[in-house]
PDB file of C-alpha atoms in Angstrom:
ATOM      1  CA  MET J   2      -1.498  22.430 -14.261  1.00 75.00           C
ATOM      2  CA  ILE J   3      -1.511  18.722 -14.688  1.00 92.00           C
ATOM      3  CA  GLU J   4      -5.702  18.596 -13.738  1.00 94.00           C
ATOM      4  CA  ALA J   5      -5.792  20.774 -17.169  1.00 94.00           C
ATOM      5  CA  GLU J   6      -3.749  18.153 -18.783  1.00 95.00           C
ATOM      6  CA  LEU J   7      -5.622  15.409 -17.410  1.00 97.00           C
ATOM      7  CA  SER J   8      -8.907  17.069 -18.428  1.00 97.00           C
ATOM      8  CA  ARG J   9      -8.375  17.112 -22.182  1.00 96.00           C
ATOM      9  CA  SER J  10      -7.239  13.502 -22.250  1.00 97.00           C
ATOM     10  CA  VAL J  11      -9.889  12.180 -20.708  1.00 97.00           C
ATOM     11  CA  VAL J  12     -12.314  13.760 -22.893  1.00 97.00           C
ATOM     12  CA  ARG J  13     -10.662  11.893 -25.406  1.00 96.00           C
ATOM     13  CA  TRP J  14     -11.196   8.335 -24.811  1.00 97.00           C
ATOM     14  CA  CYS J  15     -13.945   8.473 -21.449  1.00 96.00           C
ATOM     15  CA  PRO J  16     -17.002   8.690 -22.873  1.00 96.00           C
ATOM     16  CA  GLY J  17     -19.849  11.293 -21.429  1.00 96.00           C
ATOM     17  CA  ALA J  18     -17.098  12.744 -19.179  1.00 96.00           C
ATOM     18  CA  THR J  19     -15.697  16.263 -19.262  1.00 95.00           C
ATOM     19  CA  GLY J  20     -12.594  16.562 -17.145  1.00 96.00           C
ATOM     20  CA  VAL J  21     -10.820  15.876 -13.775  1.00 97.00           C
ATOM     21  CA  ALA J  22     -11.337  17.503 -10.446  1.00 96.00           C
ATOM     22  CA  GLY J  23      -9.302  16.947  -7.028  1.00 96.00           C
ATOM     23  CA  ALA J  24      -5.621  16.041  -8.470  1.00 96.00           C
ATOM     24  CA  ALA J  25      -3.129  15.440  -6.025  1.00 95.00           C
ATOM     25  CA  LYS J  26       0.012  14.248  -5.708  1.00 93.00           C
ATOM     26  CA  LEU J  27       0.544  11.253  -3.435  1.00 89.00           C
ATOM     27  CA  SER J  28       4.284  10.443  -4.317  1.00 71.00           C
ATOM     28  CA  GLY J  29       7.224  10.865  -6.760  1.00 52.00           C
ATOM     29  CA  GLY J  30      10.579  10.354  -6.997  1.00 52.00           C
ATOM     30  CA  ALA J  31      13.057  11.247 -10.255  1.00 49.00           C
ATOM     31  CA  SER J  32      11.894  10.259 -12.177  1.00 58.00           C
ATOM     32  CA  GLN J  33       8.094   8.398 -11.356  1.00 81.00           C
ATOM     33  CA  GLU J  34       5.264   9.583 -10.569  1.00 90.00           C
ATOM     34  CA  THR J  35       2.190   8.718  -8.743  1.00 93.00           C
ATOM     35  CA  TRP J  36      -1.126  11.162  -8.373  1.00 96.00           C
ATOM     36  CA  ARG J  37      -5.222  11.235  -7.549  1.00 96.00           C
ATOM     37  CA  PHE J  38      -8.318  12.428  -8.851  1.00 97.00           C
ATOM     38  CA  ASP J  39     -11.524  11.723  -9.994  1.00 98.00           C
ATOM     39  CA  ILE J  40     -13.245  11.991 -13.581  1.00 98.00           C
ATOM     40  CA  VAL J  41     -15.424  13.811 -13.761  1.00 97.00           C
ATOM     41  CA  HIS J  42     -19.105  12.153 -15.289  1.00 96.00           C
ATOM     42  CA  PRO J  43     -22.409  12.987 -15.378  1.00 94.00           C
ATOM     43  CA  ASP J  44     -23.714   9.391 -13.903  1.00 94.00           C
ATOM     44  CA  GLY J  45     -20.676  10.185 -11.547  1.00 95.00           C
ATOM     45  CA  SER J  46     -16.978  11.063 -10.546  1.00 96.00           C
ATOM     46  CA  ILE J  47     -14.956   7.694 -10.877  1.00 97.00           C
ATOM     47  CA  GLY J  48     -11.731   7.200  -8.991  1.00 97.00           C
ATOM     48  CA  ALA J  49      -8.973   6.811 -10.557  1.00 98.00           C
ATOM     49  CA  ILE J  50      -4.751   7.366 -10.473  1.00 97.00           C
ATOM     50  CA  LEU J  51      -1.704   8.298 -12.612  1.00 97.00           C
ATOM     51  CA  ARG J  52       1.210   6.439 -12.841  1.00 95.00           C
ATOM     52  CA  ARG J  53       3.458   8.025 -15.213  1.00 93.00           C
ATOM     53  CA  ALA J  54       7.453   9.173 -16.075  1.00 88.00           C
ATOM     54  CA  PRO J  55       6.603  12.799 -17.020  1.00 76.00           C
ATOM     55  CA  LYS J  56       8.211  14.324 -19.975  1.00 67.00           C
ATOM     56  CA  GLY J  57      11.699  13.086 -20.278  1.00 54.00           C
ATOM     57  CA  TYR J  58      12.396  10.873 -17.853  1.00 50.00           C
ATOM     58  CA  GLY J  59      10.607   8.245 -19.779  1.00 45.00           C
ATOM     59  CA  ALA J  60      13.499   5.013 -19.173  1.00 43.00           C
ATOM     60  CA  ALA J  61      13.408   2.646 -16.329  1.00 46.00           C
ATOM     61  CA  PRO J  62      15.244   1.215 -13.673  1.00 54.00           C
ATOM     62  CA  THR J  63      17.535  -1.644 -14.913  1.00 66.00           C
ATOM     63  CA  ARG J  64      15.345  -3.832 -13.332  1.00 76.00           C
ATOM     64  CA  ALA J  65      12.072  -2.633 -13.831  1.00 82.00           C
ATOM     65  CA  ALA J  66       9.667  -3.891 -16.265  1.00 87.00           C
ATOM     66  CA  GLY J  67       8.918  -0.910 -17.305  1.00 90.00           C
ATOM     67  CA  LEU J  68       4.607   1.925 -16.954  1.00 93.00           C
ATOM     68  CA  ALA J  69       3.655  -0.205 -20.112  1.00 93.00           C
ATOM     69  CA  ALA J  70       4.109  -3.373 -19.055  1.00 95.00           C
ATOM     70  CA  GLU J  71       3.364  -2.962 -15.764  1.00 95.00           C
ATOM     71  CA  ALA J  72      -0.514  -1.986 -17.819  1.00 96.00           C
ATOM     72  CA  ARG J  73      -0.459  -4.796 -19.644  1.00 97.00           C
ATOM     73  CA  LEU J  74      -0.013  -6.838 -16.345  1.00 97.00           C
ATOM     74  CA  MET J  75      -2.399  -5.497 -13.982  1.00 97.00           C
ATOM     75  CA  GLN J  76      -5.062  -5.426 -16.526  1.00 97.00           C
ATOM     76  CA  LEU J  77      -3.716  -9.703 -17.550  1.00 98.00           C
ATOM     77  CA  ALA J  78      -4.731  -9.701 -14.167  1.00 98.00           C
ATOM     78  CA  PHE J  79      -7.281  -7.868 -14.097  1.00 97.00           C
ATOM     79  CA  GLU J  80      -9.574  -9.955 -16.674  1.00 97.00           C
ATOM     80  CA  ALA J  81      -8.531 -13.023 -14.868  1.00 97.00           C
ATOM     81  CA  GLY J  82      -9.871 -12.490 -11.481  1.00 97.00           C
ATOM     82  CA  VAL J  83      -6.666 -11.668 -10.490  1.00 97.00           C
ATOM     83  CA  PRO J  84      -7.208  -8.176  -8.070  1.00 97.00           C
ATOM     84  CA  SER J  85      -6.208  -5.508  -9.814  1.00 96.00           C
ATOM     85  CA  PRO J  86      -6.623  -1.733 -10.214  1.00 96.00           C
ATOM     86  CA  ARG J  87      -8.999  -2.098 -13.398  1.00 97.00           C
ATOM     87  CA  VAL J  88      -5.932  -0.269 -16.489  1.00 97.00           C
ATOM     88  CA  MET J  89      -8.425   1.987 -18.235  1.00 97.00           C
ATOM     89  CA  HIS J  90      -5.313   4.079 -19.783  1.00 97.00           C
ATOM     90  CA  VAL J  91      -2.488   4.064 -21.142  1.00 97.00           C
ATOM     91  CA  LEU J  92      -1.287   7.491 -22.438  1.00 96.00           C
ATOM     92  CA  VAL J  93      -0.291   8.663 -25.796  1.00 96.00           C
ATOM     93  CA  PRO J  94       1.530  11.431 -26.781  1.00 94.00           C
ATOM     94  CA  GLU J  95      -1.395  13.367 -27.970  1.00 94.00           C
ATOM     95  CA  ASP J  96      -2.277  12.986 -23.811  1.00 95.00           C
ATOM     96  CA  ASP J  97       1.301  15.657 -22.973  1.00 92.00           C
ATOM     97  CA  LEU J  98       1.754  13.659 -19.926  1.00 94.00           C
ATOM     98  CA  GLY J  99       4.343  11.789 -20.270  1.00 92.00           C
ATOM     99  CA  THR J 100       4.719   8.614 -20.349  1.00 93.00           C
ATOM    100  CA  GLY J 101       2.140   6.030 -18.094  1.00 95.00           C
ATOM    101  CA  PHE J 102      -1.509   4.683 -17.376  1.00 97.00           C
ATOM    102  CA  ILE J 103      -4.617   5.918 -15.769  1.00 98.00           C
ATOM    103  CA  MET J 104      -6.126   3.135 -13.924  1.00 98.00           C
ATOM    104  CA  GLN J 105      -9.352   2.734 -11.529  1.00 97.00           C
ATOM    105  CA  ARG J 106      -9.069   3.440  -7.888  1.00 97.00           C
ATOM    106  CA  VAL J 107      -9.574   0.752  -5.763  1.00 97.00           C
ATOM    107  CA  GLU J 108     -10.540   1.916  -2.187  1.00 95.00           C
ATOM    108  CA  GLY J 109      -8.761   0.497   1.326  1.00 96.00           C
ATOM    109  CA  GLU J 110      -5.447   0.428   3.346  1.00 96.00           C
ATOM    110  CA  THR J 111      -2.076   0.109   2.710  1.00 94.00           C
ATOM    111  CA  ILE J 112      -0.297   0.914   5.764  1.00 94.00           C
ATOM    112  CA  ALA J 113       0.614  -2.216   7.224  1.00 94.00           C
ATOM    113  CA  ARG J 114       0.217  -0.674  11.587  1.00 94.00           C
ATOM    114  CA  LYS J 115      -3.969   0.114  10.081  1.00 96.00           C
ATOM    115  CA  ILE J 116      -4.355  -3.706   8.950  1.00 96.00           C
ATOM    116  CA  LEU J 117      -2.689  -5.732  11.640  1.00 96.00           C
ATOM    117  CA  ARG J 118      -4.303  -2.919  14.564  1.00 96.00           C
ATOM    118  CA  ASP J 119      -7.035  -0.934  13.538  1.00 96.00           C
ATOM    119  CA  ASP J 120     -10.774  -2.577  14.956  1.00 96.00           C
ATOM    120  CA  GLU J 121     -11.458  -2.165  10.606  1.00 96.00           C
ATOM    121  CA  PHE J 122     -10.041  -5.171   9.716  1.00 97.00           C
ATOM    122  CA  ALA J 123     -10.374  -7.407  12.934  1.00 96.00           C
ATOM    123  CA  ALA J 124     -12.914  -9.861  10.988  1.00 96.00           C
ATOM    124  CA  ALA J 125     -10.352  -9.540   7.086  1.00 96.00           C
ATOM    125  CA  ARG J 126      -6.899 -10.539   9.739  1.00 96.00           C
ATOM    126  CA  PRO J 127      -6.818 -14.178  10.031  1.00 96.00           C
ATOM    127  CA  LEU J 128      -8.239 -14.946   6.207  1.00 96.00           C
ATOM    128  CA  LEU J 129      -5.184 -12.706   4.329  1.00 97.00           C
ATOM    129  CA  ALA J 130      -2.631 -15.603   4.828  1.00 98.00           C
ATOM    130  CA  ARG J 131      -4.693 -17.890   2.719  1.00 98.00           C
ATOM    131  CA  GLN J 132      -6.261 -14.573   0.422  1.00 98.00           C
ATOM    132  CA  ILE J 133      -3.075 -14.076  -0.818  1.00 98.00           C
ATOM    133  CA  GLY J 134      -1.604 -17.762  -0.977  1.00 98.00           C
ATOM    134  CA  GLY J 135      -4.311 -18.171  -3.645  1.00 98.00           C
ATOM    135  CA  VAL J 136      -3.852 -14.252  -4.883  1.00 98.00           C
ATOM    136  CA  LEU J 137      -0.644 -15.269  -5.735  1.00 98.00           C
ATOM    137  CA  ALA J 138      -1.753 -19.315  -7.366  1.00 98.00           C
ATOM    138  CA  GLY J 139      -3.676 -17.482 -10.217  1.00 98.00           C
ATOM    139  CA  LEU J 140      -1.256 -14.835 -10.483  1.00 98.00           C
ATOM    140  CA  HIS J 141       1.523 -17.833 -11.163  1.00 98.00           C
ATOM    141  CA  LYS J 142      -0.718 -18.737 -13.837  1.00 98.00           C
ATOM    142  CA  LEU J 143      -1.494 -16.520 -16.062  1.00 98.00           C
ATOM    143  CA  PRO J 144      -0.223 -17.175 -18.964  1.00 96.00           C
ATOM    144  CA  GLN J 145       2.756 -16.707 -20.921  1.00 95.00           C
ATOM    145  CA  ASP J 146       2.232 -16.229 -24.164  1.00 95.00           C
ATOM    146  CA  LYS J 147       0.446 -13.013 -23.361  1.00 97.00           C
ATOM    147  CA  LEU J 148       2.945 -11.232 -21.357  1.00 97.00           C
ATOM    148  CA  PRO J 149       4.702  -8.623 -22.189  1.00 96.00           C
ATOM    149  CA  GLU J 150       8.308  -8.778 -22.491  1.00 95.00           C
ATOM    150  CA  LEU J 151      10.299  -9.725 -19.325  1.00 96.00           C
ATOM    151  CA  ARG J 152      13.635  -9.862 -17.768  1.00 95.00           C
ATOM    152  CA  ARG J 153      14.061 -13.825 -16.901  1.00 95.00           C
ATOM    153  CA  MET J 154      15.791 -14.347 -13.683  1.00 95.00           C
ATOM    154  CA  THR J 155      17.278 -17.153 -11.483  1.00 96.00           C
ATOM    155  CA  ALA J 156      17.774 -17.177  -8.417  1.00 96.00           C
ATOM    156  CA  ALA J 157      22.290 -17.841  -8.926  1.00 96.00           C
ATOM    157  CA  LYS J 158      22.150 -13.829 -11.141  1.00 96.00           C
ATOM    158  CA  GLU J 159      20.474 -12.898  -8.485  1.00 95.00           C
ATOM    159  CA  ILE J 160      22.676 -13.870  -6.692  1.00 97.00           C
ATOM    160  CA  ASP J 161      24.859 -12.300  -8.220  1.00 96.00           C
ATOM    161  CA  GLU J 162      23.115  -9.166  -8.844  1.00 94.00           C
ATOM    162  CA  PHE J 163      22.709  -8.844  -4.510  1.00 95.00           C
ATOM    163  CA  GLU J 164      26.619  -9.267  -4.018  1.00 96.00           C
ATOM    164  CA  ARG J 165      27.003  -6.452  -6.929  1.00 95.00           C
ATOM    165  CA  ASP J 166      25.225  -4.539  -5.677  1.00 94.00           C
ATOM    166  CA  TYR J 167      26.677  -5.433  -1.702  1.00 95.00           C
ATOM    167  CA  ARG J 168      30.154  -4.373  -1.817  1.00 94.00           C
ATOM    168  CA  SER J 169      29.498  -1.539  -4.152  1.00 92.00           C
ATOM    169  CA  LEU J 170      28.421   0.402  -0.752  1.00 90.00           C
ATOM    170  CA  ASN J 171      32.264  -0.731   0.544  1.00 88.00           C
ATOM    171  CA  TRP J 172      30.053  -1.702   3.951  1.00 87.00           C
ATOM    172  CA  PRO J 173      31.827  -4.715   5.264  1.00 90.00           C
ATOM    173  CA  LYS J 174      29.275  -6.233   7.315  1.00 93.00           C
ATOM    174  CA  PRO J 175      30.532  -9.993   7.945  1.00 95.00           C
ATOM    175  CA  VAL J 176      26.371 -11.547   8.177  1.00 96.00           C
ATOM    176  CA  PHE J 177      25.916 -10.789   4.711  1.00 97.00           C
ATOM    177  CA  GLU J 178      28.780 -12.373   4.082  1.00 97.00           C
ATOM    178  CA  LEU J 179      27.174 -15.245   5.181  1.00 97.00           C
ATOM    179  CA  ALA J 180      24.066 -15.537   3.809  1.00 97.00           C
ATOM    180  CA  LEU J 181      25.544 -14.389   0.032  1.00 97.00           C
ATOM    181  CA  ARG J 182      28.226 -17.866   0.801  1.00 97.00           C
ATOM    182  CA  TRP J 183      24.341 -19.921   2.759  1.00 98.00           C
ATOM    183  CA  LEU J 184      22.895 -18.470  -0.670  1.00 98.00           C
ATOM    184  CA  ARG J 185      25.821 -20.242  -2.658  1.00 97.00           C
ATOM    185  CA  ASP J 186      25.395 -23.540  -1.287  1.00 97.00           C
ATOM    186  CA  HIS J 187      21.767 -23.927  -0.992  1.00 97.00           C
ATOM    187  CA  ASP J 188      20.829 -22.399  -4.746  1.00 97.00           C
ATOM    188  CA  PRO J 189      18.341 -24.818  -5.274  1.00 95.00           C
ATOM    189  CA  GLY J 190      19.346 -24.603  -8.979  1.00 94.00           C
ATOM    190  CA  PRO J 191      17.073 -23.394 -11.919  1.00 92.00           C
ATOM    191  CA  SER J 192      13.136 -24.072 -11.488  1.00 94.00           C
ATOM    192  CA  ALA J 193      11.430 -26.870 -13.229  1.00 92.00           C
ATOM    193  CA  GLU J 194       8.363 -24.657 -13.911  1.00 95.00           C
ATOM    194  CA  VAL J 195       9.360 -21.010 -14.862  1.00 97.00           C
ATOM    195  CA  THR J 196       5.951 -18.200 -14.095  1.00 98.00           C
ATOM    196  CA  LEU J 197       5.626 -14.585 -13.959  1.00 98.00           C
ATOM    197  CA  VAL J 198       7.444 -13.384 -10.644  1.00 98.00           C
ATOM    198  CA  HIS J 199       5.335  -9.811  -9.062  1.00 98.00           C
ATOM    199  CA  GLY J 200       8.978  -9.832  -7.278  1.00 96.00           C
ATOM    200  CA  ASP J 201       7.073  -7.441  -4.804  1.00 96.00           C
ATOM    201  CA  PHE J 202       5.016  -9.107  -3.844  1.00 97.00           C
ATOM    202  CA  ARG J 203       4.230  -8.053   0.201  1.00 96.00           C
ATOM    203  CA  ASN J 204       2.073  -6.297   2.953  1.00 91.00           C
ATOM    204  CA  GLY J 205       1.319  -2.963   1.726  1.00 90.00           C
ATOM    205  CA  ASN J 206       1.827  -3.586  -2.180  1.00 94.00           C
ATOM    206  CA  LEU J 207      -1.521  -4.726  -1.002  1.00 97.00           C
ATOM    207  CA  ILE J 208      -4.539  -2.925  -0.809  1.00 97.00           C
ATOM    208  CA  ILE J 209      -6.574  -3.908   1.889  1.00 98.00           C
ATOM    209  CA  GLY J 210     -10.346  -3.795   2.790  1.00 97.00           C
ATOM    210  CA  ALA J 211     -12.599  -5.400   5.318  1.00 95.00           C
ATOM    211  CA  ASP J 212     -13.183  -7.920   3.330  1.00 94.00           C
ATOM    212  CA  GLY J 213      -9.759  -9.388   2.403  1.00 96.00           C
ATOM    213  CA  VAL J 214      -7.218  -8.673  -0.188  1.00 97.00           C
ATOM    214  CA  ARG J 215      -8.666  -5.988  -3.407  1.00 98.00           C
ATOM    215  CA  ALA J 216      -5.941  -4.885  -5.277  1.00 98.00           C
ATOM    216  CA  VAL J 217      -2.493  -5.867  -5.311  1.00 97.00           C
ATOM    217  CA  LEU J 218       0.123  -3.038  -6.631  1.00 94.00           C
ATOM    218  CA  ASP J 219       3.245  -1.834  -7.812  1.00 92.00           C
ATOM    219  CA  TRP J 220       4.504  -4.639 -10.660  1.00 95.00           C
ATOM    220  CA  GLU J 221       7.543  -2.819 -11.466  1.00 92.00           C
ATOM    221  CA  LEU J 222      10.047  -5.870 -10.712  1.00 94.00           C
ATOM    222  CA  ALA J 223       7.850  -8.627 -12.104  1.00 97.00           C
ATOM    223  CA  HIS J 224       9.759 -10.689 -14.004  1.00 97.00           C
ATOM    224  CA  LEU J 225       9.520 -14.525 -15.410  1.00 97.00           C
ATOM    225  CA  GLY J 226      11.297 -16.895 -12.778  1.00 97.00           C
ATOM    226  CA  ASP J 227      10.341 -19.451 -10.034  1.00 98.00           C
ATOM    227  CA  PRO J 228       6.933 -19.156  -8.446  1.00 98.00           C
ATOM    228  CA  MET J 229       8.503 -19.609  -5.024  1.00 98.00           C
ATOM    229  CA  GLU J 230      10.504 -16.452  -4.893  1.00 98.00           C
ATOM    230  CA  ASP J 231       6.688 -14.838  -4.055  1.00 98.00           C
ATOM    231  CA  LEU J 232       5.846 -17.381  -1.751  1.00 98.00           C
ATOM    232  CA  GLY J 233       9.195 -16.729   0.377  1.00 98.00           C
ATOM    233  CA  TRP J 234       9.680 -12.337  -0.382  1.00 98.00           C
ATOM    234  CA  VAL J 235       5.896 -12.400   1.978  1.00 98.00           C
ATOM    235  CA  CYS J 236       7.166 -14.502   4.941  1.00 97.00           C
ATOM    236  CA  VAL J 237      10.805 -11.568   4.762  1.00 97.00           C
ATOM    237  CA  ASN J 238      10.384 -10.682   8.663  1.00 96.00           C
ATOM    238  CA  SER J 239      10.819  -6.719   7.527  1.00 94.00           C
ATOM    239  CA  TRP J 240       7.220  -7.277   5.999  1.00 95.00           C
ATOM    240  CA  ARG J 241       5.506  -7.986   9.027  1.00 95.00           C
ATOM    241  CA  PHE J 242       5.834  -4.651  10.685  1.00 93.00           C
ATOM    242  CA  GLY J 243       6.126  -6.105  14.542  1.00 91.00           C
ATOM    243  CA  GLU J 244       4.075  -9.666  14.336  1.00 93.00           C
ATOM    244  CA  ILE J 245       7.149 -11.599  14.224  1.00 92.00           C
ATOM    245  CA  ASP J 246       4.967 -14.690  14.766  1.00 95.00           C
ATOM    246  CA  LYS J 247       2.556 -14.143  12.109  1.00 96.00           C
ATOM    247  CA  PRO J 248       5.791 -14.812   8.299  1.00 96.00           C
ATOM    248  CA  VAL J 249       2.973 -14.017   6.057  1.00 97.00           C
ATOM    249  CA  GLY J 250       2.314  -9.687   6.637  1.00 95.00           C
ATOM    250  CA  GLY J 251       1.843 -10.360  10.154  1.00 95.00           C
ATOM    251  CA  PHE J 252      -1.063 -11.833   8.987  1.00 94.00           C
ATOM    252  CA  GLY J 253      -0.963 -15.675   9.370  1.00 96.00           C
ATOM    253  CA  SER J 254       0.857 -18.436   9.023  1.00 97.00           C
ATOM    254  CA  ARG J 255       3.376 -20.385   6.530  1.00 97.00           C
ATOM    255  CA  GLU J 256       0.785 -23.653   6.305  1.00 98.00           C
ATOM    256  CA  GLU J 257      -2.278 -21.435   5.959  1.00 98.00           C
ATOM    257  CA  LEU J 258      -0.200 -19.433   3.562  1.00 98.00           C
ATOM    258  CA  PHE J 259      -0.022 -22.838   1.397  1.00 98.00           C
ATOM    259  CA  ALA J 260      -2.904 -24.267   1.627  1.00 98.00           C
ATOM    260  CA  GLY J 261      -4.231 -20.781  -0.063  1.00 98.00           C
ATOM    261  CA  TYR J 262      -2.010 -21.546  -2.630  1.00 98.00           C
ATOM    262  CA  GLU J 263      -2.565 -25.247  -3.169  1.00 98.00           C
ATOM    263  CA  ALA J 264      -6.020 -24.755  -2.859  1.00 98.00           C
ATOM    264  CA  ALA J 265      -5.854 -22.837  -6.281  1.00 97.00           C
ATOM    265  CA  GLY J 266      -4.405 -25.778  -8.500  1.00 96.00           C
ATOM    266  CA  ARG J 267      -0.811 -25.512  -7.501  1.00 97.00           C
ATOM    267  CA  LYS J 268       2.034 -27.128  -6.001  1.00 97.00           C
ATOM    268  CA  VAL J 269       4.400 -25.398  -3.263  1.00 98.00           C
ATOM    269  CA  ASP J 270       7.879 -26.806  -2.465  1.00 98.00           C
ATOM    270  CA  SER J 271       9.195 -25.257   1.095  1.00 97.00           C
ATOM    271  CA  ALA J 272      12.010 -25.815   0.765  1.00 97.00           C
ATOM    272  CA  ARG J 273      12.940 -23.460  -2.128  1.00 98.00           C
ATOM    273  CA  VAL J 274      10.406 -21.124  -0.238  1.00 98.00           C
ATOM    274  CA  LYS J 275      12.744 -20.672   2.491  1.00 97.00           C
ATOM    275  CA  PHE J 276      15.814 -20.497   0.793  1.00 98.00           C
ATOM    276  CA  TRP J 277      14.304 -17.355  -0.903  1.00 98.00           C
ATOM    277  CA  GLU J 278      13.033 -15.511   2.454  1.00 98.00           C
ATOM    278  CA  VAL J 279      16.778 -15.863   3.021  1.00 98.00           C
ATOM    279  CA  MET J 280      17.270 -14.115  -0.218  1.00 98.00           C
ATOM    280  CA  GLY J 281      14.757 -11.843   0.455  1.00 97.00           C
ATOM    281  CA  THR J 282      16.099 -10.582   3.039  1.00 98.00           C
ATOM    282  CA  LEU J 283      19.145 -10.364   2.214  1.00 97.00           C
ATOM    283  CA  ARG J 284      18.201  -8.752  -0.442  1.00 96.00           C
ATOM    284  CA  TRP J 285      15.957  -5.912   1.970  1.00 95.00           C
ATOM    285  CA  GLY J 286      19.191  -5.749   4.327  1.00 95.00           C
ATOM    286  CA  ILE J 287      21.433  -4.697   0.866  1.00 94.00           C
ATOM    287  CA  MET J 288      18.367  -1.860  -0.030  1.00 92.00           C
ATOM    288  CA  CYS J 289      18.359  -0.772   3.236  1.00 91.00           C
ATOM    289  CA  GLY J 290      22.726   0.134   3.240  1.00 89.00           C
ATOM    290  CA  GLY J 291      21.755   1.345  -0.387  1.00 86.00           C
ATOM    291  CA  MET J 292      19.942   3.809   0.836  1.00 83.00           C
ATOM    292  CA  MET J 293      21.851   4.474   4.185  1.00 81.00           C
ATOM    293  CA  GLN J 294      24.293   5.186   1.176  1.00 76.00           C
ATOM    294  CA  ARG J 295      22.670   7.648  -0.054  1.00 75.00           C
ATOM    295  CA  PHE J 296      21.677   9.441   2.647  1.00 72.00           C
ATOM    296  CA  ARG J 297      25.959   9.891   3.229  1.00 73.00           C
ATOM    297  CA  GLU J 298      26.354  11.076   0.390  1.00 74.00           C
ATOM    298  CA  GLY J 299      23.815  12.301  -1.979  1.00 71.00           C
ATOM    299  CA  PRO J 300      22.354  15.313  -2.140  1.00 70.00           C
ATOM    300  CA  ASP J 301      19.217  14.465  -0.445  1.00 64.00           C
ATOM    301  CA  HIS J 302      19.706  14.072   3.530  1.00 68.00           C
ATOM    302  CA  SER J 303      16.416  13.024   3.671  1.00 70.00           C
ATOM    303  CA  MET J 304      15.432  11.608   7.050  1.00 73.00           C
ATOM    304  CA  GLU J 305      13.421   8.882   5.744  1.00 73.00           C
ATOM    305  CA  ARG J 306      16.749   7.592   3.776  1.00 72.00           C
ATOM    306  CA  ALA J 307      18.469   7.860   7.037  1.00 75.00           C
ATOM    307  CA  MET J 308      15.427   5.624   8.768  1.00 78.00           C
ATOM    308  CA  ILE J 309      15.348   2.839   6.217  1.00 80.00           C
ATOM    309  CA  GLY J 310      18.333   2.404   5.751  1.00 79.00           C
ATOM    310  CA  ARG J 311      19.339   1.958   9.692  1.00 80.00           C
ATOM    311  CA  ARG J 312      17.230  -1.850   9.258  1.00 84.00           C
ATOM    312  CA  ALA J 313      19.781  -2.945   7.399  1.00 87.00           C
ATOM    313  CA  SER J 314      21.033  -3.992  10.982  1.00 89.00           C
ATOM    314  CA  GLU J 315      18.067  -5.567  11.303  1.00 92.00           C
ATOM    315  CA  THR J 316      18.257  -7.272   8.439  1.00 95.00           C
ATOM    316  CA  GLU J 317      21.427  -8.760   9.769  1.00 95.00           C
ATOM    317  CA  ILE J 318      18.925 -10.837  13.267  1.00 95.00           C
ATOM    318  CA  ASP J 319      16.430 -12.162  10.113  1.00 95.00           C
ATOM    319  CA  LEU J 320      19.286 -13.805   8.610  1.00 97.00           C
ATOM    320  CA  LEU J 321      20.649 -14.958  11.379  1.00 96.00           C
ATOM    321  CA  ARG J 322      18.120 -16.478  12.522  1.00 94.00           C
ATOM    322  CA  LEU J 323      17.147 -18.539   9.384  1.00 96.00           C
ATOM    323  CA  LEU J 324      20.098 -19.678   8.866  1.00 94.00           C
ATOM    324  CA  ALA J 325      20.945 -21.284  12.179  1.00 85.00           C
ATOM    325  CA  PRO J 326      20.125 -24.620  12.998  1.00 70.00           C
ATOM    326  CA  ARG J 327      17.545 -26.285  13.817  1.00 59.00           C
ATOM    327  CA  GLY J 328      17.623 -26.993  17.263  1.00 40.00           C
ATOM    328  CA  SER J 329      20.036 -24.330  18.420  1.00 38.00           C
TER     329      SER J 329
END
């Protein structure tokens, strides 16, 4: 049925298009879906992706920027030369598809296991950490006067939110308590510079090809804040997928990441990056705990939730390594 709705939509805004083919759902939860399809055109098919909240599910989660903001951010990034899919159309009521947007499909790989191990990406892997630094620099340069309305976050607000989330789990973890205390004791204060922060920039949300980074995906947690947050998050051990000696997504070193960032004209504060890496590790641990709680208490007893939930214990080990005094 969605092919009929998509066909009616694309013929209105894509000149020459005659319909769509091959629509297939890639993911879908209670409030948001992603579909892959091809726009049929006399000059050749155009690969496309639909991200939408179906009719009746327009409200975004508290921390989400919202689909309209995502579309705006991706288009701004694309126009500024930051690798991002081109937004082709923002849904309107006449589309009868809910809220969301359609973007041009970017071919490549997002599965970390393949990117880190397959021969196809062997030449790209040594370049990725530095490339990622340059991409983040470009993202952080996007002019604020063109950004959609976004929530503004500080380290203190993040700590308060994560502590509230952690307490709500009723699952005491001494290492999480230690991390919360460390974060409060080492809070560097508000950043002197506030920029766009992607919020989930990591292995898995990047499309990688044999030539390197092709697109940044999943802008739903974008906000205004400390740009060092993105650099710390990409270094969290959970995104290395076993390549623990290569902190940047299992690709390379922090030094390569920082060099790419600074070569693009921006400054790195390594102490703030370390703070945000600790914050990010705790953040993921609490998110894993939330998955386990939903597995135990909710109607969806999926194996995926249980598998993610058990990874909370991995983040405890990661936190202890991050917080241990040097030389210990």
